[in-house]
Short mmCIF file of C-alpha atoms and ligand atoms in Angstrom, two decimals:
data_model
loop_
_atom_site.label_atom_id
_atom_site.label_comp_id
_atom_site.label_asym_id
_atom_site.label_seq_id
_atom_site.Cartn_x
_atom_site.Cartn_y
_atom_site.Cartn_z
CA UNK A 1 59.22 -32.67 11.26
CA UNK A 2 58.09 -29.02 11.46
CA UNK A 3 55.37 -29.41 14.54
CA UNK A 4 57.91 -31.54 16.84
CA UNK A 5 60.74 -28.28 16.04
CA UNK A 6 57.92 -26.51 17.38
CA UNK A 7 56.79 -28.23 19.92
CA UNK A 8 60.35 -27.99 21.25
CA UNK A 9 60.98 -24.05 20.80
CA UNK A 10 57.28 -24.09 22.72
CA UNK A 11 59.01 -26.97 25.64
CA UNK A 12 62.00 -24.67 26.06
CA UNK A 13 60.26 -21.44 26.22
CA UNK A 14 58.14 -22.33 28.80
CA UNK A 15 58.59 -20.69 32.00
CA UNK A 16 60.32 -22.95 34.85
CA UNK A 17 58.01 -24.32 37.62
CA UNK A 18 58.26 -22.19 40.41
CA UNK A 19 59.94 -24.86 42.81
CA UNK A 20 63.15 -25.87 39.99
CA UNK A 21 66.21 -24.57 40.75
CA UNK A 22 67.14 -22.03 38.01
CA UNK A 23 70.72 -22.94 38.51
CA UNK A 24 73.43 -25.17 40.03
CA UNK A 25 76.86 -23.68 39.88
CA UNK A 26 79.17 -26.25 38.73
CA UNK A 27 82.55 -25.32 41.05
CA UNK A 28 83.17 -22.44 43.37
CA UNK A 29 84.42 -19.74 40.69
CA UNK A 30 80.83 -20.54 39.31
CA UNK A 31 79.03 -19.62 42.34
CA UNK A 32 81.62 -17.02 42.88
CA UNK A 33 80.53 -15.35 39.29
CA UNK A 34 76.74 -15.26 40.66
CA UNK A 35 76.87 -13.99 43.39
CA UNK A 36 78.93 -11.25 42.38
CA UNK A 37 81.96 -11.67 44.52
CA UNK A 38 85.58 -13.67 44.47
CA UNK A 39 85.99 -16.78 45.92
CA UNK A 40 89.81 -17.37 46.78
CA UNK A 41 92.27 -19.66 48.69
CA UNK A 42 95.95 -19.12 50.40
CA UNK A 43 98.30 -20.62 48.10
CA UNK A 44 101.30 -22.93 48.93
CA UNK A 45 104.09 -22.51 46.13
CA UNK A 46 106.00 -25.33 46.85
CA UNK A 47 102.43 -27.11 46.09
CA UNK A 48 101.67 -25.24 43.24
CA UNK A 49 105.02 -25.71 41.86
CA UNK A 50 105.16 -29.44 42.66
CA UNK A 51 101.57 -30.27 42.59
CA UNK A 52 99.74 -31.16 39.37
CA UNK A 53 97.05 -32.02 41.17
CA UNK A 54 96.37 -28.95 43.56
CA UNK A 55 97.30 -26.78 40.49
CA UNK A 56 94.47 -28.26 39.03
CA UNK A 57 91.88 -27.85 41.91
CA UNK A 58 92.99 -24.08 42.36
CA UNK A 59 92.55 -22.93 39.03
CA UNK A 60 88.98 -24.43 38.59
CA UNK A 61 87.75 -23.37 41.79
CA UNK A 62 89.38 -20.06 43.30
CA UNK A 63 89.09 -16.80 41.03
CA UNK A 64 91.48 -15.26 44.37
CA UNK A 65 94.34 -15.87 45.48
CA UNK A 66 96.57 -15.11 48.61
CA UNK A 67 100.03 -16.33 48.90
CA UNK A 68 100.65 -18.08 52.39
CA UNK A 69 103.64 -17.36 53.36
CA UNK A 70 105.81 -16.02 50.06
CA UNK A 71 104.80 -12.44 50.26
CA UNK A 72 105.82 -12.32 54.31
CA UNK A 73 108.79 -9.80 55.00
CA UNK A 74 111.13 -13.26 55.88
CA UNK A 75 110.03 -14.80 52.59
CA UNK A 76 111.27 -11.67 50.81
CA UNK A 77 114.20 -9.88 52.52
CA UNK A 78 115.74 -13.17 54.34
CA UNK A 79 119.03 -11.10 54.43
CA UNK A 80 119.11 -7.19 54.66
CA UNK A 81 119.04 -5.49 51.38
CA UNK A 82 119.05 -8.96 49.25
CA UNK A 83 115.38 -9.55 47.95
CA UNK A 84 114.01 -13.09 46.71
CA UNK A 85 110.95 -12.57 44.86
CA UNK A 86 111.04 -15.66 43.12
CA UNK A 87 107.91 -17.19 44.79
CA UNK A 88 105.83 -13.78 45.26
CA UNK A 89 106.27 -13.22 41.69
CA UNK A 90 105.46 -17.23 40.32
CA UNK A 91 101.82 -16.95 42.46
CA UNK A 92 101.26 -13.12 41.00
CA UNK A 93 102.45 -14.58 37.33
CA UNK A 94 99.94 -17.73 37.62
CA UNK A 95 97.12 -15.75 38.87
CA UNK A 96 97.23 -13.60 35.87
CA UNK A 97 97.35 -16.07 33.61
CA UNK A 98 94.01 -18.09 35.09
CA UNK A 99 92.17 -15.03 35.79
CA UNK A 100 92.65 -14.95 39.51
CA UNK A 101 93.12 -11.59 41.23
CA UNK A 102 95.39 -11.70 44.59
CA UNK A 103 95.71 -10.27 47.76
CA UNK A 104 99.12 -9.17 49.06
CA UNK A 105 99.68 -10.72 52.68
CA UNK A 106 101.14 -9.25 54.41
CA UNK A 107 103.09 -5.94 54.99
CA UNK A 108 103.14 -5.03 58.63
CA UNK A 109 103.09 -7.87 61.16
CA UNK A 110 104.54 -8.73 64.40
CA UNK A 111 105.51 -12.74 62.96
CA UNK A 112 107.36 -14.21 60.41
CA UNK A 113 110.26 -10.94 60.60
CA UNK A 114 113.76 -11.82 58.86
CA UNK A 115 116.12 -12.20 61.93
CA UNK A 116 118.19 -9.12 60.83
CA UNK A 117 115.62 -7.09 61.47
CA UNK A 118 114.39 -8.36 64.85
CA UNK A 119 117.68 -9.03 66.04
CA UNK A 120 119.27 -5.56 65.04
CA UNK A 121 116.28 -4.23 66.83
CA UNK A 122 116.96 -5.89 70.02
CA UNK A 123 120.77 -5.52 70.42
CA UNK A 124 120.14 -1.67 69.44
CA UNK A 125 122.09 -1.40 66.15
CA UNK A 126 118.58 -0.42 64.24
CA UNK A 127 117.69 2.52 66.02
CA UNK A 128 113.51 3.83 65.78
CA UNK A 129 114.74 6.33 63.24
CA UNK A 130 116.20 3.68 61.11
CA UNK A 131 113.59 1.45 62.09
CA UNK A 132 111.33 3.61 60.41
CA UNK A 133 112.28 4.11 57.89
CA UNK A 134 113.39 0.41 56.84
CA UNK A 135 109.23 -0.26 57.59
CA UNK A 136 108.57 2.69 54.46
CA UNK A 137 110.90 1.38 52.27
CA UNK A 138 109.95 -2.49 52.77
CA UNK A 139 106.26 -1.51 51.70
CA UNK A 140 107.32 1.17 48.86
CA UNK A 141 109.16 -1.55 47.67
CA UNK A 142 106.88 -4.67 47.77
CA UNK A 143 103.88 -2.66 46.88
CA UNK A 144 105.94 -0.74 43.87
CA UNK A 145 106.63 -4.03 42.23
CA UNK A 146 103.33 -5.43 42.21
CA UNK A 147 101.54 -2.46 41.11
CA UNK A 148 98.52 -3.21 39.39
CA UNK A 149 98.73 -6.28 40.23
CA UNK A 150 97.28 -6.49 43.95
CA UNK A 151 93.87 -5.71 44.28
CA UNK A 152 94.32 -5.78 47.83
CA UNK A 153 96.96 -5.78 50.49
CA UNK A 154 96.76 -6.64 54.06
CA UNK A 155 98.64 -3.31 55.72
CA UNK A 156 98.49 -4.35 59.15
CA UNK A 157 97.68 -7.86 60.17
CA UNK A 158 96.71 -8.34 63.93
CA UNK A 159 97.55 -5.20 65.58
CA UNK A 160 95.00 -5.51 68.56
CA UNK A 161 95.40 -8.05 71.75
CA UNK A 162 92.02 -10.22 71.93
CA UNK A 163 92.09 -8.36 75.70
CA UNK A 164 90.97 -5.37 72.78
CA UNK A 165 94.76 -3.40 73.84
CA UNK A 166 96.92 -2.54 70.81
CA UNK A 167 99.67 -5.58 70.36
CA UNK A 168 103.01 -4.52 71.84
CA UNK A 169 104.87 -5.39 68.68
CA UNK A 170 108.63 -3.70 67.55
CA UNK A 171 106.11 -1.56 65.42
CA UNK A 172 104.06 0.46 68.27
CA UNK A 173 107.14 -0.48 70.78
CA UNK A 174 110.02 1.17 69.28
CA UNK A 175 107.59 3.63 66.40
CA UNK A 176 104.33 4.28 68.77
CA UNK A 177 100.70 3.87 67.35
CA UNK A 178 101.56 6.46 64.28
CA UNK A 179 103.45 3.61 62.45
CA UNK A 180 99.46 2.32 61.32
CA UNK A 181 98.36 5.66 59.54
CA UNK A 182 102.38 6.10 57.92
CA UNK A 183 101.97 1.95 56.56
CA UNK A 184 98.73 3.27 54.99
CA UNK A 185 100.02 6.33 53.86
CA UNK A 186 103.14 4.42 52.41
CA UNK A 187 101.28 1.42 50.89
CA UNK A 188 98.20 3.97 49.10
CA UNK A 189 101.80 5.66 47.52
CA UNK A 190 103.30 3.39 46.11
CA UNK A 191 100.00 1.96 44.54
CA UNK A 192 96.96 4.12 44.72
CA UNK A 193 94.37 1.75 43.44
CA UNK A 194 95.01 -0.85 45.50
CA UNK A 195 92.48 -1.64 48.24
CA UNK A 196 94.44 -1.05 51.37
CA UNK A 197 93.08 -3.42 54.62
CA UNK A 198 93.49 -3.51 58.43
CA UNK A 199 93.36 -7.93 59.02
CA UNK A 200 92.50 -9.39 62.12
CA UNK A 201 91.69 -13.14 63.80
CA UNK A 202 88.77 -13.70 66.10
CA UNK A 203 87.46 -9.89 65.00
CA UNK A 204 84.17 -12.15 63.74
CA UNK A 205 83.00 -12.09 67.58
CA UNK A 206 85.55 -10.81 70.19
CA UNK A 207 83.82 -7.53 71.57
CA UNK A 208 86.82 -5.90 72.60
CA UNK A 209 88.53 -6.29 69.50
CA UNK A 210 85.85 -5.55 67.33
CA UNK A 211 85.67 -2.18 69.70
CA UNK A 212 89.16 -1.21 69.23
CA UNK A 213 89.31 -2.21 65.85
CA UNK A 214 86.66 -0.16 64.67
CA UNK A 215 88.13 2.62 66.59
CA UNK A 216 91.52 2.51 64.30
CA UNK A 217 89.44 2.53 61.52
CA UNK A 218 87.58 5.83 62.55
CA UNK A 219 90.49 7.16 63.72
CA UNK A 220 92.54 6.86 60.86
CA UNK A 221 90.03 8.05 58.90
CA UNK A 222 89.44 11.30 60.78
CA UNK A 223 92.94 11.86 59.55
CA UNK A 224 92.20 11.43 56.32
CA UNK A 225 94.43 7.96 55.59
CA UNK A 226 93.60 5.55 52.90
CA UNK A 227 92.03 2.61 54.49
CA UNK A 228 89.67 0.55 52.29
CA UNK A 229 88.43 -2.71 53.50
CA UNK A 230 88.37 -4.88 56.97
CA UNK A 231 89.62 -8.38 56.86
CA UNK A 232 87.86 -11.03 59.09
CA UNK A 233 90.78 -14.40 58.83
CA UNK A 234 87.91 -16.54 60.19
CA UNK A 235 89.40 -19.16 61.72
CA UNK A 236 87.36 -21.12 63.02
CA UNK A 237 86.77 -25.17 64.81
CA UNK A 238 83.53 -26.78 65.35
CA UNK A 239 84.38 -27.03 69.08
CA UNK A 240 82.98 -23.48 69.73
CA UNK A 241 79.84 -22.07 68.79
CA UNK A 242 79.85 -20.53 65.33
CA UNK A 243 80.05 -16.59 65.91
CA UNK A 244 76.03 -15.93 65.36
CA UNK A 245 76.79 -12.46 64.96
CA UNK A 246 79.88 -12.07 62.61
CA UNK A 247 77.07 -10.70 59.75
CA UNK A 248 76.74 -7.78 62.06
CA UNK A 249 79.97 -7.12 62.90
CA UNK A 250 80.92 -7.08 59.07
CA UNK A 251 78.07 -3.82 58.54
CA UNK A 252 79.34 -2.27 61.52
CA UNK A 253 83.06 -1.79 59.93
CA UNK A 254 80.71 -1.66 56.35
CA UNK A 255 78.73 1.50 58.04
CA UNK A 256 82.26 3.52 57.92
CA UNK A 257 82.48 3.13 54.26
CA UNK A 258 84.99 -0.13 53.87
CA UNK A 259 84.91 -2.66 51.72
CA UNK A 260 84.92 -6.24 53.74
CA UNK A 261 86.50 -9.60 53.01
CA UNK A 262 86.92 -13.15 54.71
CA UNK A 263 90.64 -13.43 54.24
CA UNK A 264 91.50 -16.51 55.99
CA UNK A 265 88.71 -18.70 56.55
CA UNK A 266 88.96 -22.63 57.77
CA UNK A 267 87.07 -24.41 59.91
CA UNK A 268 89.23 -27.04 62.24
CA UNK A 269 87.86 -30.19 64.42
CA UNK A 270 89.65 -32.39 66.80
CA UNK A 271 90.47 -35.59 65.21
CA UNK A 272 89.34 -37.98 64.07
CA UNK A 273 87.23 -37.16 61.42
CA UNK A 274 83.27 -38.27 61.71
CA UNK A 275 80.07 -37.68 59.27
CA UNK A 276 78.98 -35.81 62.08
CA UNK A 277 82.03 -33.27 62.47
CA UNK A 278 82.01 -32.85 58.90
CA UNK A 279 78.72 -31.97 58.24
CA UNK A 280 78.78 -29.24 61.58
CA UNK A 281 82.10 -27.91 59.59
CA UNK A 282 79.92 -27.84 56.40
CA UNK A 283 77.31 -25.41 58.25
CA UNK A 284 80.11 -22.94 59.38
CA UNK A 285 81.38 -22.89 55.89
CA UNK A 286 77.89 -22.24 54.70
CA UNK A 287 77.00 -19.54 57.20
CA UNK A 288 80.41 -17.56 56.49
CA UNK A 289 79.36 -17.49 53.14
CA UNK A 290 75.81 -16.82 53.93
CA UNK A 291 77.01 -13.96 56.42
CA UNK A 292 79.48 -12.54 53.86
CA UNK A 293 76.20 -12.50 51.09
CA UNK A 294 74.70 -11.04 53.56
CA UNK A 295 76.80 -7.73 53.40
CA UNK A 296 76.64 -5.84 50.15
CA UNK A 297 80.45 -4.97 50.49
CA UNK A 298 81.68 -8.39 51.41
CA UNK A 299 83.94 -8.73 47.76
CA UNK A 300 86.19 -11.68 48.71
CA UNK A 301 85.54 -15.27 50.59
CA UNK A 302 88.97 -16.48 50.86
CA UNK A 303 89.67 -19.85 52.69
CA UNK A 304 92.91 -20.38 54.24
CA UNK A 305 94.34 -22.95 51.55
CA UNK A 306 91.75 -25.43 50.17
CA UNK A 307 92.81 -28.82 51.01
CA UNK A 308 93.62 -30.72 53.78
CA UNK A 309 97.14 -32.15 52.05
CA UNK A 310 98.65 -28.51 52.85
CA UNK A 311 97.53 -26.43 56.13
CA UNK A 312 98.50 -24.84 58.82
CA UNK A 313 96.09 -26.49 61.06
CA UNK A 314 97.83 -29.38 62.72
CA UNK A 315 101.38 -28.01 63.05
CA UNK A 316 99.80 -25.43 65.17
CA UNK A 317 97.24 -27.34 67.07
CA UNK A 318 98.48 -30.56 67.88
CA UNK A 319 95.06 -33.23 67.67
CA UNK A 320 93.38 -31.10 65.20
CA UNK A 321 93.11 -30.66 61.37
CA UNK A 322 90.82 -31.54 58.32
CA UNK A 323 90.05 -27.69 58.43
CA UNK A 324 89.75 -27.46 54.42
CA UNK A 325 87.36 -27.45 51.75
CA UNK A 326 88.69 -30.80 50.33
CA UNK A 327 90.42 -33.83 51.70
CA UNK A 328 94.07 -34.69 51.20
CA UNK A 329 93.24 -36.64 47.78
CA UNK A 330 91.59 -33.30 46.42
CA UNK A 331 87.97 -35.15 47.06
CA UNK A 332 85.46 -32.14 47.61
CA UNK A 333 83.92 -32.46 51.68
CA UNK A 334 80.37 -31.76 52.53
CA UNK A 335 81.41 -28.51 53.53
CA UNK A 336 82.32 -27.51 49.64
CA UNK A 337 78.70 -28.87 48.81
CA UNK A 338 77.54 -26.81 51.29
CA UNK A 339 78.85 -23.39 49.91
CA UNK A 340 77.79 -24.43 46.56
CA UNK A 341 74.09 -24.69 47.91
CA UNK A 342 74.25 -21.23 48.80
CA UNK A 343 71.76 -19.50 46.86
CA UNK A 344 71.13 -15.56 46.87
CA UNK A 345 69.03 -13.98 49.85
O1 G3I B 401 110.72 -21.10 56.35
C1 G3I B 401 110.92 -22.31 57.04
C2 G3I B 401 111.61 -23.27 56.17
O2 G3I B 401 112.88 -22.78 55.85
C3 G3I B 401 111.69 -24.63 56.87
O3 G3I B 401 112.19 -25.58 55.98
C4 G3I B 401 110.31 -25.09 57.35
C5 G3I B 401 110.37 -26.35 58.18
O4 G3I B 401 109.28 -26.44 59.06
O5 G3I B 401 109.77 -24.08 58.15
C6 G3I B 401 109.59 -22.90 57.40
O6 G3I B 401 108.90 -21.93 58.10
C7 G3I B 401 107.53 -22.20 58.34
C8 G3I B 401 106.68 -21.25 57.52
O7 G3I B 401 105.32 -21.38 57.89
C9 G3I B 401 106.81 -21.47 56.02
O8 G3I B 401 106.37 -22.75 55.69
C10 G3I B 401 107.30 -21.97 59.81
O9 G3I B 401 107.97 -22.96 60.55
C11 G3I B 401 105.83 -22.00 60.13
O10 G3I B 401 105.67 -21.58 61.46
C12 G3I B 401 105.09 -21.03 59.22
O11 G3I B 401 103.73 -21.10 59.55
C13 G3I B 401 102.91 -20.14 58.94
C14 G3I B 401 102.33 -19.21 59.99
O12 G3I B 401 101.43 -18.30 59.39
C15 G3I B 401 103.43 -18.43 60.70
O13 G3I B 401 102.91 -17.50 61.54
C16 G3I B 401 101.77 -20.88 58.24
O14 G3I B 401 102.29 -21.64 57.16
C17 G3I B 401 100.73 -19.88 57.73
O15 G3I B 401 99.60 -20.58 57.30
C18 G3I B 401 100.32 -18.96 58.85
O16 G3I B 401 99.41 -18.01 58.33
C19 G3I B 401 98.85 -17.08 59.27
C20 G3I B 401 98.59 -15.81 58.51
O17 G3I B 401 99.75 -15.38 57.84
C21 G3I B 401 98.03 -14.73 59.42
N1 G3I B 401 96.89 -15.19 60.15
C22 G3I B 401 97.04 -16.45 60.84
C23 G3I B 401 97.52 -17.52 59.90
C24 G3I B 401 97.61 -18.86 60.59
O18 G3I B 401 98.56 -18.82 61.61
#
């Protein structure tokens, strides 16, 4: 009995052979752990309310989570004054209790405005001074009630035109450029230790933007305001060239001392679906990943929900869709075997 107990402390003490693979993460919040960073995906409440299933596939996989829509000003203040924080608070209350950490999206954006507000804007009854001063106490508020409980926000979500010109929103229209640096200001108040982010689309390869962008970012900074991290959404479709030199583009904005995240990543296709598609989607998956490695800063890979039962992708671009990490039956695509083959560089 005693030699074979040896002969099997001896078996498993052995160094492995230089070509096995130490290790095979078993799910994305595995290969999340490794690498050191947090793997997360924009959540759907009526889904996670309703949805057994999807529950199930979020909390094994994503260690971060963003709420889609529920944290967006119409989600919160439908009606002036009268705040529904039922859904903001179920995804921050189910996050904490599997372990996931969250980032707030979104506090300052041209989209998804209650009506009151736009509406009041337009027919003159909210003046810029009022204006103004509803925008500070919409973020002291939302940010105040999750306190410590957002590790991130997104401040200002696509300020800049893709023509690299700031966006003529009610925000720069009716408060000029200052209303960035006050949002900051406002947001870093009300919770100092969250990480406070300027988010953008197509900022993984559009030169003006990226230009622009990173101008903000110095600028604000020269004034001392609290800006932490750059968010790159990443969405992206196999029918253009994967953007070769995102990696770069993430240490330029890492250079000026920010943290960087993928906040919004997919990867669409024009239907239908082939082995061929999906295994192109599978290599953009596995080079955003690869690029975000890449960049010792680069703390979150979110993906813009995680299966293809709930996204945005074909309400907004008729002909297109399977953008997601998994199918509509919660089956895993190539493209999730693909990130989970990402070893370290
Ligand atoms: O709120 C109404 C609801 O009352 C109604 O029953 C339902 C019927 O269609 O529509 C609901 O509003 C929809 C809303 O999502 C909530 O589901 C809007 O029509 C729909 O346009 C809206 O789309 C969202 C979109 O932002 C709006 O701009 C998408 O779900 C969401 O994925 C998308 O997310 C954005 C990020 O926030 C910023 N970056 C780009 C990204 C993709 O567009």
């Amino acid at each position: 009995m005693k030699p074979l107990i040896i002969a099997l402390a001896l078996v498993l003490a052995a160094p492995l052979p230089a070509h096995a693979h130490p290790w095979k993460p078993s799910d994305l919040r595995d290969l999340a752990r490794q690498h050191g960073i947090r793997i997360g995906s924009a959540v759907d409440i009526a889904a996670l309310r309703g949805e057994a299933d999807y529950r199930k596939v979020l909390d094994r996989e994503f260690s971060h989570v963003t709420a889609e829509n529920a944290m967006k000003w119409e989600s919160i203040e439908p009606d002036r004054g009268a705040y529904t924080w039922a859904d903001a608070d179920a995804l921050v209350e189910h996050a904490r209790r599997n372990d996931q950490r969250v980032r707030g999206h979104t506090l300052v954006w041209h989209n998804q405005l209650p009506a009151w507000l736009t509406s009041g804007v337009e027919d003159g009854t909210i003046d810029a001074a009022e204006l103004r001063k509803i925008l500070r106490d919409h973020i002291t508020t939302e940010v105040r009630r999750y306190k410590g409980k957002i590790r991130a926000w997104d401040v200002v979500n696509e300020v800049v035109n893709d023509d690299g010109t700031m966006r003529q929103s009610i925000w720069l229209t009716h408060l000029g450029p200052g209303y960035i640096a006050d949002a900051f200001r406002w947001a870093h108040r009300a919770d100092p230790h969250a990480k406070l982010y300027i988010n953008d689309y197509n900022l993984e390869w559009n030169a003006a933007k990226i230009e622009t962008t990173l101008s903000i970012v110095k600028d604000l900074q020269a004034q001392g305001v609290p800006i932490h991290g750059a968010g790159f959404q990443g969405h992206l479709g196999i029918q253009y060239d994967y953007p070769g030199d995102w990696a770069n583009v993430m240490r330029r904005f890492a250079d000026l001392g920010l943290e960087i995240a993928v906040t919004e990543l997919d990867v669409r296709m024009e239907l239908p679906v082939t082995p061929e598609k999906l295994a192109t989607q599978a290599d953009y998956y596995r080079r955003a990943l690869t690029d975000c490695l890449s960049v010792k800063v680069c703390r979150e890979f979110t993906v813009w929900g995680f299966t293809d039962r709930h996204s945005w992708v074909p309400g907004w671009f008729p002909g297109q869709g399977a953008a997601c990490l998994f199918d509509e039956n919660l089956a895993p695509k190539p493209a999730y075997q693909a990130l989970l083959g990402v070893t370290k560089a």
